[in-house]
Amino acid sequence: MTLRVLGVDPGLTRCGIGVVDVERNRRATMVAVCVVGTSPEQSLDQRLLVIATAIDEWLDLYKPDVLAVERVFSQLNVSTVMGVAQASGVVIAAAARRGIPVALHTPSEVKAAVTGSGTSNKEAVTKLITKILRLDAPPRPADAADALALAVTHAWRAGSGAAVATTGPGSSALTPAQRAWAEAEAKARRAR
């Protein structure tokens, strides 16, 4: 069974959108990625409409099983937080209208899932998501890579519908970050 996740790195100026298919063995494949941009000169309602139209088109075209959105976190720049929250709301509502489940993940969760460290920088996330998805070139700008990383993170955290083999046939296809994540999940299950 393949899980299709649409990841969104929300923002008013740049909103990253990425679709990833993840197999039971955690092998992830990019389906599509883009960054929707709006101009600060546009009114807020028009900017949100551009994002809403794009997410509607992507949800209808790619029909994801789940939507993964970056969780809004506190920053010193209140206007940035407000823009991210507004864009997130538009995206979440679009999924809700279609009955698509929504998951929220913090930037630290995404960094930990993809790189093995919750304190990694954007360059590390981009480098590893390029490797995980077996891409010829890094997704650009960083918002595109972040959207793909959100999608992969959700699929891995959700278990892609199956337990992941960390040993045995096929385990060599996992990246070090995937192996570390799978081992941490297995350890957590044993501790319950």
Coordinates of C-alpha atoms in Angstrom, one line a residue:
M1 CA 0.0 0.0 0.0
T2 CA 1.3 3.4 -0.9
L3 CA 0.5 6.5 1.2
R4 CA 0.2 9.8 -0.8
V5 CA 0.9 12.8 1.3
L6 CA 0.6 16.4 0.3
G7 CA 3.0 18.6 2.3
V8 CA 2.6 22.3 2.7
D9 CA 5.1 24.8 4.0
P10 CA 2.7 27.7 4.5
G11 CA 3.5 31.3 3.9
L12 CA 2.0 34.4 2.3
T13 CA 5.0 35.3 0.1
R14 CA 6.0 31.7 -0.7
C15 CA 3.9 28.6 0.0
G16 CA 5.7 25.4 -0.7
I17 CA 3.5 22.5 -1.9
G18 CA 4.8 18.9 -2.4
V19 CA 3.3 15.5 -3.1
V20 CA 5.1 12.4 -2.1
D21 CA 4.2 8.7 -2.4
V22 CA 5.6 6.5 0.4
E23 CA 5.6 2.8 0.2
R24 CA 5.3 0.4 3.1
N25 CA 9.1 0.0 3.3
R26 CA 9.4 3.8 3.6
R27 CA 10.7 4.3 0.1
A28 CA 9.5 7.8 -0.8
T29 CA 9.0 9.1 -4.3
M30 CA 8.3 12.7 -5.3
V31 CA 5.2 13.1 -7.4
A32 CA 5.2 16.9 -7.8
V33 CA 6.4 20.1 -6.1
C34 CA 5.9 23.8 -6.5
V35 CA 6.0 27.1 -4.7
V36 CA 3.1 29.5 -4.9
G37 CA 4.1 33.1 -4.6
T38 CA 2.2 36.2 -3.8
S39 CA 3.3 39.8 -3.7
P40 CA 3.2 41.9 -0.6
E41 CA 1.7 44.7 -2.8
Q42 CA -1.4 42.5 -3.2
S43 CA -4.2 42.8 -0.6
L44 CA -4.4 40.1 2.0
D45 CA -7.7 38.7 0.6
Q46 CA -6.1 38.4 -2.9
R47 CA -3.0 36.7 -1.5
L48 CA -5.0 34.2 0.4
L49 CA -7.2 33.6 -2.7
V50 CA -4.1 32.7 -4.8
I51 CA -3.0 30.2 -2.1
A52 CA -6.5 28.8 -1.8
T53 CA -6.9 28.4 -5.6
A54 CA -3.5 26.6 -5.8
I55 CA -4.2 24.2 -2.9
D56 CA -7.7 23.4 -4.3
E57 CA -6.1 22.5 -7.7
W58 CA -3.4 20.4 -6.1
L59 CA -5.9 18.5 -3.8
D60 CA -8.2 17.8 -6.7
L61 CA -5.4 16.8 -9.1
Y62 CA -3.3 14.6 -6.8
K63 CA -6.0 13.3 -4.4
P64 CA -3.7 12.8 -1.3
D65 CA -4.6 10.5 1.5
V66 CA -3.5 13.1 4.0
L67 CA -2.3 16.6 4.2
A68 CA 0.8 17.5 6.3
V69 CA 1.2 21.2 7.3
E70 CA 4.0 22.9 9.2
R71 CA 2.7 23.8 12.6
V72 CA 2.8 27.5 13.3
F73 CA 5.3 28.3 16.0
S74 CA 6.0 31.4 18.0
Q75 CA 8.5 33.8 16.5
L76 CA 9.6 37.3 17.4
N77 CA 8.1 38.6 14.1
V78 CA 4.4 38.7 14.8
S79 CA 3.5 39.7 11.2
T80 CA 5.3 36.6 9.8
V81 CA 3.4 34.3 12.3
M82 CA 0.1 35.9 11.3
G83 CA 0.8 35.3 7.6
V84 CA 1.8 31.7 8.2
A85 CA -1.3 31.1 10.3
Q86 CA -3.6 32.7 7.7
A87 CA -2.1 30.6 4.9
S88 CA -2.3 27.5 7.1
G89 CA -6.0 28.1 7.8
V90 CA -6.8 28.4 4.1
V91 CA -5.0 25.1 3.4
I92 CA -6.5 23.2 6.3
A93 CA -10.0 24.4 5.4
A94 CA -9.5 23.2 1.8
A95 CA -8.6 19.7 3.0
A96 CA -11.5 19.7 5.5
R97 CA -14.0 20.5 2.7
R98 CA -12.8 17.3 1.0
G99 CA -12.7 15.1 4.1
I100 CA -8.9 14.8 3.9
P101 CA -7.2 14.3 7.3
V102 CA -4.7 17.0 8.3
A103 CA -1.6 16.5 10.4
L104 CA 0.5 19.3 11.8
H105 CA 4.3 18.9 12.4
T106 CA 6.8 21.3 13.9
P107 CA 9.9 22.3 12.1
S108 CA 12.0 20.4 14.7
E109 CA 9.9 17.2 14.1
V110 CA 10.6 17.6 10.3
K111 CA 14.3 18.2 10.8
A112 CA 14.6 15.2 13.2
A113 CA 12.7 12.9 10.8
V114 CA 14.7 13.8 7.7
T115 CA 18.1 14.5 9.1
G116 CA 18.2 12.7 12.5
S117 CA 18.6 16.0 14.3
G118 CA 15.9 18.5 15.3
T119 CA 18.4 21.3 15.1
S120 CA 19.6 20.8 11.5
N121 CA 19.6 23.8 9.2
K122 CA 17.6 24.3 6.0
E123 CA 20.6 23.2 3.8
A124 CA 20.8 19.9 5.6
V125 CA 17.1 19.3 5.2
T126 CA 17.4 20.1 1.5
K127 CA 20.4 17.9 1.0
L128 CA 18.8 14.9 2.7
I129 CA 15.4 15.2 1.2
T130 CA 17.1 15.3 -2.2
K131 CA 18.8 12.0 -1.3
I132 CA 15.7 10.4 0.3
L133 CA 13.6 11.2 -2.8
R134 CA 16.5 10.2 -5.2
L135 CA 16.3 13.6 -7.0
D136 CA 18.8 14.7 -9.6
A137 CA 18.9 18.2 -8.2
P138 CA 17.8 19.8 -4.9
P139 CA 14.3 21.2 -4.9
R140 CA 14.4 25.0 -4.9
P141 CA 13.6 27.3 -3.2
A142 CA 13.9 26.0 0.3
D143 CA 10.1 26.2 0.7
A144 CA 9.8 23.4 -1.9
A145 CA 12.2 21.2 -0.1
D146 CA 10.4 21.9 3.2
A147 CA 7.0 20.9 1.7
L148 CA 8.5 17.6 0.5
A149 CA 10.2 17.1 3.9
L150 CA 6.8 17.6 5.7
A151 CA 5.2 15.0 3.5
V152 CA 7.9 12.5 4.1
T153 CA 7.9 13.2 7.9
H154 CA 4.2 12.6 8.1
A155 CA 4.4 9.3 6.2
W156 CA 7.3 8.1 8.3
R157 CA 5.6 9.1 11.6
A158 CA 2.4 7.6 10.5
G159 CA 4.3 4.4 9.7
S160 CA 3.2 4.5 6.0
G161 CA 0.6 1.9 6.9
A162 CA 3.1 -0.7 7.9
A163 CA 6.0 -1.4 10.2
V164 CA 9.4 -0.8 8.7
A165 CA 12.0 -3.5 8.4
T166 CA 15.3 -2.3 9.9
T167 CA 17.0 -5.5 9.2
G168 CA 16.7 -8.2 6.6
P169 CA 16.0 -7.9 2.9
G170 CA 15.5 -4.4 1.6
S171 CA 16.8 -2.7 4.7
S172 CA 19.9 -1.4 2.9
A173 CA 17.6 0.9 0.9
L174 CA 17.0 3.0 4.0
T175 CA 19.0 6.1 4.6
P176 CA 20.8 6.5 7.9
A177 CA 18.1 8.9 9.0
Q178 CA 15.4 6.5 8.0
R179 CA 17.1 3.7 9.9
A180 CA 17.5 5.9 13.0
W181 CA 13.9 6.9 12.9
A182 CA 12.7 3.3 12.4
E183 CA 14.8 2.1 15.3
A184 CA 13.5 4.9 17.6
E185 CA 9.9 4.0 16.7
A186 CA 10.6 0.3 17.4
K187 CA 12.2 1.2 20.7
A188 CA 9.2 3.4 21.7
R189 CA 6.8 0.5 20.8
R190 CA 8.7 -1.9 23.0
A191 CA 8.7 0.6 25.9
R192 CA 4.9 0.8 26.0

